[in-house]
Coordinates of C-alpha atoms and ligand atoms in Angstrom, one line a residue:
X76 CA 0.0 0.0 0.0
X77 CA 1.7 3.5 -0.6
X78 CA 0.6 6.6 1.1
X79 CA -1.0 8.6 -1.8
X80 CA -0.9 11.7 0.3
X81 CA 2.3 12.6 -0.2
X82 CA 4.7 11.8 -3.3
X83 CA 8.1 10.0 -1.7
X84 CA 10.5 11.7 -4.1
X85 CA 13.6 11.8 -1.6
X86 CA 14.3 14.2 0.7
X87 CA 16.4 16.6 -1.4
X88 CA 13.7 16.6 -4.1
X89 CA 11.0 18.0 -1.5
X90 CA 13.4 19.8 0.0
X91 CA 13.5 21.9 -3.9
X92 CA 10.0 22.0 -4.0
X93 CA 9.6 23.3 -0.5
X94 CA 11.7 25.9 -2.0
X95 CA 10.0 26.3 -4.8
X96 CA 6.4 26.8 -3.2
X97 CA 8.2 29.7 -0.6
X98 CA 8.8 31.7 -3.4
X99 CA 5.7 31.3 -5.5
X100 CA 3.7 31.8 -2.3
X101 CA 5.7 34.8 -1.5
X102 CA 4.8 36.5 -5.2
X103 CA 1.2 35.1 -4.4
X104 CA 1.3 37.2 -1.4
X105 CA 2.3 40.5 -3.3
X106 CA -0.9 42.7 -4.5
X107 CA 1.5 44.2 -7.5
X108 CA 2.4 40.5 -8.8
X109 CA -1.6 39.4 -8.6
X110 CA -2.5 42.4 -10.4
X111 CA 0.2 41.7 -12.8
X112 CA -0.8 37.9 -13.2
X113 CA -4.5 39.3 -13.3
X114 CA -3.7 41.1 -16.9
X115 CA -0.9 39.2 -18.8
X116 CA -2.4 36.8 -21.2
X117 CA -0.3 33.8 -20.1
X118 CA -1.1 34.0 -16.3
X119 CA -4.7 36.0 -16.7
X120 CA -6.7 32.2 -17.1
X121 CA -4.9 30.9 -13.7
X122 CA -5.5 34.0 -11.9
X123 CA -8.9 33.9 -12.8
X124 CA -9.4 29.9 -11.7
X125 CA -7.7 30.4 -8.4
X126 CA -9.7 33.9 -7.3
X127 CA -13.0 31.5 -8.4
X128 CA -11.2 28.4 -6.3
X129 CA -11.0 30.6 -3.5
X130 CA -14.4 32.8 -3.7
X131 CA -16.1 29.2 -3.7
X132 CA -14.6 28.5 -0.7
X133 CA -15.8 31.7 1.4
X134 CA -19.1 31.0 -0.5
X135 CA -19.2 27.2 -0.3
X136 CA -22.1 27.5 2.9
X137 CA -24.2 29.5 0.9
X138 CA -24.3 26.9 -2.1
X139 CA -25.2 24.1 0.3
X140 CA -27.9 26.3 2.2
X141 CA -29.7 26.8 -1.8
X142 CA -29.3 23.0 -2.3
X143 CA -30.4 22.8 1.1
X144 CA -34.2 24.8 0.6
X145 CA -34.0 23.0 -3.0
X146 CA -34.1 20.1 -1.0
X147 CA -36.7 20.6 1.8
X148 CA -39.0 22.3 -0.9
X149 CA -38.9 19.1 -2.8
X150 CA -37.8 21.6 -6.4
X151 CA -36.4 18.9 -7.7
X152 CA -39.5 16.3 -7.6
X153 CA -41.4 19.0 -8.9
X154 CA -39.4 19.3 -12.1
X155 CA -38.8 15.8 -12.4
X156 CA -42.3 16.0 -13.8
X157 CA -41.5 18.5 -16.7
X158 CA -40.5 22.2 -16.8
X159 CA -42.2 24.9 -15.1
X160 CA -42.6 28.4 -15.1
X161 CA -41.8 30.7 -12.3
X162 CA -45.3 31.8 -11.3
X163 CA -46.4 28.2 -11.4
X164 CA -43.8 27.1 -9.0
X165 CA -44.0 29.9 -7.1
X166 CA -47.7 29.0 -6.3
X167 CA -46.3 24.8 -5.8
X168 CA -43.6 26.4 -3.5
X169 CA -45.7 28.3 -1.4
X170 CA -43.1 31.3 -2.0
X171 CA -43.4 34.9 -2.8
X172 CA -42.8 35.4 -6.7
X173 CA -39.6 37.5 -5.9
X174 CA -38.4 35.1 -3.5
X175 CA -39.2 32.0 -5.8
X176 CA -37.0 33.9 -8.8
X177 CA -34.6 34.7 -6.3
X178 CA -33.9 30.4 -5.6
X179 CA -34.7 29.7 -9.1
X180 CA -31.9 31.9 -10.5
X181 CA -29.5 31.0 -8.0
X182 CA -29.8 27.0 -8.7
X183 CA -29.5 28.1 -12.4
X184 CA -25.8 29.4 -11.0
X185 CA -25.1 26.1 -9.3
X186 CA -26.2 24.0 -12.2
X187 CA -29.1 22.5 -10.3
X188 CA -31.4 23.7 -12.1
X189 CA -31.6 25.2 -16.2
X190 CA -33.3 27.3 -18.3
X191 CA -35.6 25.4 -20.9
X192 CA -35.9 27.8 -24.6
X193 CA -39.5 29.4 -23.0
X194 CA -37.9 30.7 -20.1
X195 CA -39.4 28.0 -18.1
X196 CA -36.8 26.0 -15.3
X197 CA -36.2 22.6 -15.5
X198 CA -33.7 20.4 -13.9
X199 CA -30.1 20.8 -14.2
X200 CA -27.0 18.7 -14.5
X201 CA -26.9 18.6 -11.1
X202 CA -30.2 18.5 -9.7
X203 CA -31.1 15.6 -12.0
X204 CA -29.6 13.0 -10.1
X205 CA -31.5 14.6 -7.2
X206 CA -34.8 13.8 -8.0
X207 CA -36.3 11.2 -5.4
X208 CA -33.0 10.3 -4.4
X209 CA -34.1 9.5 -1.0
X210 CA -30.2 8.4 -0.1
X211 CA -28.9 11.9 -1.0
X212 CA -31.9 13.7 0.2
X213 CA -31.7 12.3 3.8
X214 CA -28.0 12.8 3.9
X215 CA -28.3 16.6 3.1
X216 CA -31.1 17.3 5.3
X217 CA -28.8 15.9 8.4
X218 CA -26.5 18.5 7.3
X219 CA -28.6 21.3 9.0
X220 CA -27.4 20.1 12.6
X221 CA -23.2 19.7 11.4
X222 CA -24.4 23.3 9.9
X223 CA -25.3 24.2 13.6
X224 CA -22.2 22.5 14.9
X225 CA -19.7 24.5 12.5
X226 CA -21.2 27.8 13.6
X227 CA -18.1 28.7 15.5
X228 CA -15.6 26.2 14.0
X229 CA -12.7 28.1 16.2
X230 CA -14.9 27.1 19.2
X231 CA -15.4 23.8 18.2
X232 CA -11.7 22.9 17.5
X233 CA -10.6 25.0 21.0
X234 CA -13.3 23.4 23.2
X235 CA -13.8 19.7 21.3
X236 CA -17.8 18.6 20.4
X237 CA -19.2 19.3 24.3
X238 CA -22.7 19.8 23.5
X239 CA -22.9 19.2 19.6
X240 CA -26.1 18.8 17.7
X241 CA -24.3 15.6 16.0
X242 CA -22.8 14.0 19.2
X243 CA -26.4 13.7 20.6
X244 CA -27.5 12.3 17.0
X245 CA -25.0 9.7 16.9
X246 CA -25.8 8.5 20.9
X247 CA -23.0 5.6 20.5
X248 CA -19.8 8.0 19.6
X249 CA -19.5 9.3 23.1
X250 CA -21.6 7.4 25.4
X251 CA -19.7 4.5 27.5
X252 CA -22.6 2.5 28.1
X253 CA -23.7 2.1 24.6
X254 CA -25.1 -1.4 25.0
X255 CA -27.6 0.3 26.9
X256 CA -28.9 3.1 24.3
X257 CA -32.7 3.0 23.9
X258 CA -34.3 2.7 20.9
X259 CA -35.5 6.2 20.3
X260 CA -32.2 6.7 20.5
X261 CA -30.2 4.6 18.1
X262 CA -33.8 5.4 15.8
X263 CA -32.7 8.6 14.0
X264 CA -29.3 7.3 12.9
X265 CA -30.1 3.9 11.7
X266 CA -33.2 5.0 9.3
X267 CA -30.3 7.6 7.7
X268 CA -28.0 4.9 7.8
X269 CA -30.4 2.9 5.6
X270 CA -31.3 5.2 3.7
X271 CA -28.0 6.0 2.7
X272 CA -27.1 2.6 2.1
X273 CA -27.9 2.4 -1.5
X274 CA -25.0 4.8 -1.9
X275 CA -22.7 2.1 -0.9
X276 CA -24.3 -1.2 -1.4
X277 CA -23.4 -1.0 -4.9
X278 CA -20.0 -0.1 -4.9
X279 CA -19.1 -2.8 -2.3
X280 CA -20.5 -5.7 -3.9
X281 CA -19.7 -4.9 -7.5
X282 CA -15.8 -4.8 -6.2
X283 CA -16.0 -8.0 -4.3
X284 CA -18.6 -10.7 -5.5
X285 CA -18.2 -12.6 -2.0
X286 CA -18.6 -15.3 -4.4
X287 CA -16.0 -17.8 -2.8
X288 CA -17.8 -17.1 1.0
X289 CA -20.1 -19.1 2.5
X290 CA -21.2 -16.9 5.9
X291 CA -21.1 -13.0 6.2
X292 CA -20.8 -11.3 9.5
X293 CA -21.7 -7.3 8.8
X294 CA -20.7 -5.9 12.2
X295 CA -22.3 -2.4 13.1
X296 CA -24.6 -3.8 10.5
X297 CA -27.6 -1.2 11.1
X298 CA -30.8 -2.0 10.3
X299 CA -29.7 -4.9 8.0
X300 CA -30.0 -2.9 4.7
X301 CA -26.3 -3.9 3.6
X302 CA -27.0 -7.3 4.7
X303 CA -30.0 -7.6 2.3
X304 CA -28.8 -6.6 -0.3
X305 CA -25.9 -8.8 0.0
X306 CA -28.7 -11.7 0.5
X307 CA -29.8 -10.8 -2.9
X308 CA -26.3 -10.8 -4.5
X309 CA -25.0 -13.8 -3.3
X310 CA -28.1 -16.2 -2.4
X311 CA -25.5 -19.5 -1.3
X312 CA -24.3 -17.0 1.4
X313 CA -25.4 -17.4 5.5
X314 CA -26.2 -14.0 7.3
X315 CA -24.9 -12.7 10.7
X316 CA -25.4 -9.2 12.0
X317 CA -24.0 -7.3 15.1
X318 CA -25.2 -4.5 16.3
X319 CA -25.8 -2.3 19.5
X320 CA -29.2 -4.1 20.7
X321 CA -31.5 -1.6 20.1
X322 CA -30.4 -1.5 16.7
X323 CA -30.1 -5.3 16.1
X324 CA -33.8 -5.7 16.9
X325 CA -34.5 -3.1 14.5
X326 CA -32.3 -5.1 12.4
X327 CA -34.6 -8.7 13.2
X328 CA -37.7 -7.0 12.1
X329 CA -36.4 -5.9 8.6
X330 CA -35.0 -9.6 7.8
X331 CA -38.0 -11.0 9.2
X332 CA -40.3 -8.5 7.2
X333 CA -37.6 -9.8 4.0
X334 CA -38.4 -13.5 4.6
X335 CA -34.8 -13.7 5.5
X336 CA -34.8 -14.2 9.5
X337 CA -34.3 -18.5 8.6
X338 CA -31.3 -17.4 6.4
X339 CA -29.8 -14.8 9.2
X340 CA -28.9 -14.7 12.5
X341 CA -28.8 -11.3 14.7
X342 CA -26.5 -10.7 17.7
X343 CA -26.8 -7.7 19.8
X344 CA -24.0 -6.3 21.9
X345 CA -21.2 -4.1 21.6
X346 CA -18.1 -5.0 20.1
X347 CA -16.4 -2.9 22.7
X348 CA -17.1 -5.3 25.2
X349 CA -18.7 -8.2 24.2
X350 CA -17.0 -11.2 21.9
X351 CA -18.1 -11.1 18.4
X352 CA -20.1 -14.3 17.1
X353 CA -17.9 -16.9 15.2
X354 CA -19.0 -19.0 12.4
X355 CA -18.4 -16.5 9.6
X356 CA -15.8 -16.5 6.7
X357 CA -15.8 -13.2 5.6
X358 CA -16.6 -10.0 8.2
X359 CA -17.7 -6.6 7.0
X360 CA -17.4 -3.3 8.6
X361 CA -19.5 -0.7 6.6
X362 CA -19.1 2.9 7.5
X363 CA -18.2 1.9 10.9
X364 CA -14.0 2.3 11.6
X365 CA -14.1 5.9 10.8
X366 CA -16.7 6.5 13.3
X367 CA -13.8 5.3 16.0
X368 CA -10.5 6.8 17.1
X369 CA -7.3 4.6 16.7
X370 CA -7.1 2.5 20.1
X371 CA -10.5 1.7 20.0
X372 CA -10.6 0.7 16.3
X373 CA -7.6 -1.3 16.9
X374 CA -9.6 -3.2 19.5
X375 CA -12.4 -3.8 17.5
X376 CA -10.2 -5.0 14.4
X377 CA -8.4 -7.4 17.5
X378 CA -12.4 -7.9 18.1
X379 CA -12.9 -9.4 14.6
X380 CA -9.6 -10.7 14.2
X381 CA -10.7 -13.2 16.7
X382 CA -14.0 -14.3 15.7
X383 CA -12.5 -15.3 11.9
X384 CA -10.5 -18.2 11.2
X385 CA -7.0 -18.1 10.0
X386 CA -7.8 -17.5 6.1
X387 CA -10.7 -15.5 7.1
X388 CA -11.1 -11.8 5.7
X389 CA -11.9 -8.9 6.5
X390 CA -13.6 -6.2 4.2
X391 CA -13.6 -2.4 5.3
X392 CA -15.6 -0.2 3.2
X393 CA -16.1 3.6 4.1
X394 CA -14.6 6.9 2.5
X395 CA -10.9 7.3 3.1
X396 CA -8.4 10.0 2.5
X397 CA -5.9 10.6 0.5
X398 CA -8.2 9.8 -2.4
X399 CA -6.9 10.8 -5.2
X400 CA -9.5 14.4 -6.5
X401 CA -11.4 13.8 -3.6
X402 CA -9.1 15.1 -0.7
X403 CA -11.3 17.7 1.1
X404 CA -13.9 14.9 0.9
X405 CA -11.9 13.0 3.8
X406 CA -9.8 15.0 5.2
X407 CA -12.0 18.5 5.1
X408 CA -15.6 16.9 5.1
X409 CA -15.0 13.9 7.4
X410 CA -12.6 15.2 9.4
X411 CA -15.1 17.7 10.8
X412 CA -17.8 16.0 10.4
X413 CA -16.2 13.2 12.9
X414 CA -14.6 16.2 15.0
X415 CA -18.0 17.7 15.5
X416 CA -19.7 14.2 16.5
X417 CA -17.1 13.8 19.4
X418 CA -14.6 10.4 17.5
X419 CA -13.2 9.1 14.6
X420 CA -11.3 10.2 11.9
X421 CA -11.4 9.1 8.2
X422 CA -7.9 7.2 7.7
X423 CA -5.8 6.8 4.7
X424 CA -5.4 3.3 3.2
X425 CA -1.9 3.4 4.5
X426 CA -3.6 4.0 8.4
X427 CA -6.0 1.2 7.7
X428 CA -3.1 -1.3 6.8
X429 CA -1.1 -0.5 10.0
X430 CA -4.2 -0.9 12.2
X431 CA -5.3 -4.4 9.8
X432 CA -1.6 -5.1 10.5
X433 CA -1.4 -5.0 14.0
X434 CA -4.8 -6.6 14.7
X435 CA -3.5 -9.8 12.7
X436 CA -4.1 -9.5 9.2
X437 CA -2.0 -10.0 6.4
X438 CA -2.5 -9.9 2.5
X439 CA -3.5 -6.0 2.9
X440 CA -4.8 -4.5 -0.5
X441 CA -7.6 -2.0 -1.6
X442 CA -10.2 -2.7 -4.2
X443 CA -10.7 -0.4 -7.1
X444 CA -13.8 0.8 -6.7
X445 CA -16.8 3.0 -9.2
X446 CA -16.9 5.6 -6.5
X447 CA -13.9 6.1 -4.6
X448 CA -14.4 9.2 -3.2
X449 CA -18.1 7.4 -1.9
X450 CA -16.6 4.1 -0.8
X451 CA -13.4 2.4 -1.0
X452 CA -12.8 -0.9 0.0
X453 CA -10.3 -3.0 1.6
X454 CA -9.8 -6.0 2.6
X455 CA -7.0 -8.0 4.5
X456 CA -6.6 -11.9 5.4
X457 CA -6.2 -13.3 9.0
X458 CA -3.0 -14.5 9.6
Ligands
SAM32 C1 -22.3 4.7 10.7 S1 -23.3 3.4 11.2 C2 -23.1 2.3 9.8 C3 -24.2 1.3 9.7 C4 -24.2 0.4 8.5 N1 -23.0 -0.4 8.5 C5 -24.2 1.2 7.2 O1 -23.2 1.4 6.5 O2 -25.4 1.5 6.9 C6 -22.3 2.6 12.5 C7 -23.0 1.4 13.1 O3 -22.2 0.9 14.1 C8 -23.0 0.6 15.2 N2 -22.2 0.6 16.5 C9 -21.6 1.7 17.0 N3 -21.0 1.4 18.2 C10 -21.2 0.0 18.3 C11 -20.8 -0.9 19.3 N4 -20.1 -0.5 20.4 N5 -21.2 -2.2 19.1 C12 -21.9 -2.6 18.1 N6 -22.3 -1.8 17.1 C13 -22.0 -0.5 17.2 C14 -24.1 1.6 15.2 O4 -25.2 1.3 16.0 C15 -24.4 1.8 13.7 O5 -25.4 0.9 13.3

């Protein structure tokens, strides 16, 4: 595995580029050379890219606040249908005229939304995808309380998550006695969590068929949504899911409601203190190490280490960093995203491998997958 974050090319060569980026950033810094690289021809198209690059980024909360009321307004259901005309959707909006032209206009900007030749809106490159995509929907309507939790982001990195909007959303991530959590309160997350799951379903099974398995354990396995879908891709396979109680019975009355409870079995616990089930060949962890700082993801990969025979893998699927044009998705996006919930941190593949490594695994290698930036995948064999 190499550490995509950072090219190894020798000390002395970074030591040149080091250079190199001193004195570009110190013309950078100079008003004179800007307004210089502003006007001559050569320079004018990069000085026009960066002061855009940089604009989005003081603007970037104001784009996701119009997806935002696209999204709660249902705009982009309501053009899925056909275009429409201002006044007309002003009236399906329940918005003033003024207002309505004022959102229509700005998802026009964003490329949610286009203009059709009669001056009518219709949906955009962007927004099309959108329509009755419950997985993205729900995903951008739980933004509004990491929104609330980035209000003061100084705050939040000087005084950690104390009383965050998320931390209380996510009851496991700081709560000791999580074996205990009631079901109202694992209820919230685990309907997101399933309705998300499409996202990632997908990608995980189209990289590896599970073809040569014979008995799946999906730890932190939700409401079973990953399992199902697994059930249907690879019928010969036996079920297991663990989960946090409350979530595992949520879990029993989806297989059930599938036909599937003969095929599965459902253990509740937590894999912080409790032993995981053995029997399985394969064990997953979906969107569940990044949720955990390092000793206790260690002790969980320890965990499943030693409920899988020697030969047995393990398959970690969840965003990572140092993907290659998606950075800011891990280390920007996830790494305050996890900050605000009160643990975790997305990991490069290189981090994954050390931990897989010292919990016992061997045979370390990543998965190409559709969607990297989404979902990578990774799996390792136990020694
Ligand atoms: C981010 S969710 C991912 C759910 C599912 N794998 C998916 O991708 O949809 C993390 C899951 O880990 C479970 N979990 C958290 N702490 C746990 C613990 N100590 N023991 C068992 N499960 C736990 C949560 O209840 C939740 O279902």
């Amino acid at each position: 595995l190499q550490n995509t974050s950072s090219v190894d090319a020798g000390p002395i060569i970074r030591k040149v580029f080091d250079g190199l980026r001193a004195r570009g950033n110190a013309l950078l810094a100079s008003a004179r050379f800007r307004r210089w690289a502003a006007a001559f021809p050569l320079t004018r198209p990069i000085a026009q890219r960066r002061a855009r690059q940089l604009f989005d980024l003081c603007a970037g909360f104001v784009y996701s606040q119009i997806l935002y009321a696209c999204v709660r307004l249902q705009l982009f259901e309501m053009l899925a249908e056909g275009p429409l005309s201002t006044a007309a959707l002003s009236q399906r909006l329940d918005l003033p005229i003024n207002a309505t032209s004022r959102l229509l206009n700005a998802a026009v900007s964003l490329r949610l939304l286009a203009l059709a030749h009669d001056g009518r809106f219709c949906l955009g490159a962007l927004g099309a995808p959108m329509a009755g995509n419950e997985a993205i929907k729900v995903m951008i309507e739980h933004h509004a309380m990491l929104y609330a939790d980035l209000r003061d982001p100084v705050a939040l990195l000087r005084e950690g998550p104390r009383d965050s909007e998320l931390g209380r959303y996510w009851a496991y991530a700081r709560f000791s006695g999580d074996a205990e959590l009631q079901p109202a309160q694992v209820a919230g997350y685990s309907a997101l969590m399933s309705a998300s799951q499409p996202l990632v379903a997908e990608e995980i099974l189209d990289a590896y068929p599970l073809r040569q398995h014979r008995c799946l354990l999906d730890v932190g396995g939700g409401e079973a949504k990953f399992l199902s879908a697994v059930a249907a891709h690879a019928p010969h396979l036996r079920l297991m899911l663990f989960d946090l109680p409350a979530v595992a019975e949520r879990a029993r009355h989806r297989l059930a409601a599938l036909g599937l409870a003969a095929r599965s079995e459902v253990h509740g616990g937590s894999f912080h203190a409790d032993v995981l089930p053995a029997g399985a060949d394969i064990i997953s962890l979906v969107r569940v190490i990044h949720d955990h700082d390092d000793a206790v993801a260690l002790a969980l990969l320890r965990n499943v280490r030693r409920a899988l025979p020697q030969g047995g893998v393990v398959l970690i699927a969840e965003p990572m960093s140092a993907t290659r044009g998606a950075e800011p998705i891990g280390d920007a996006y996830f790494g305050f995203y996890l900050w605000a919930m009160g643990s975790g941190q997305a990991r490069t593949p290189v981090q994954h491998g050390a931990l897989l490594e010292s919990a016992g695994f061997e045979r370390i290698r990543l998965i190409p997958t559709r969607m990297p930036l989404q979902t990578r995948v990774m799996i390792a064999v136990a020694k």
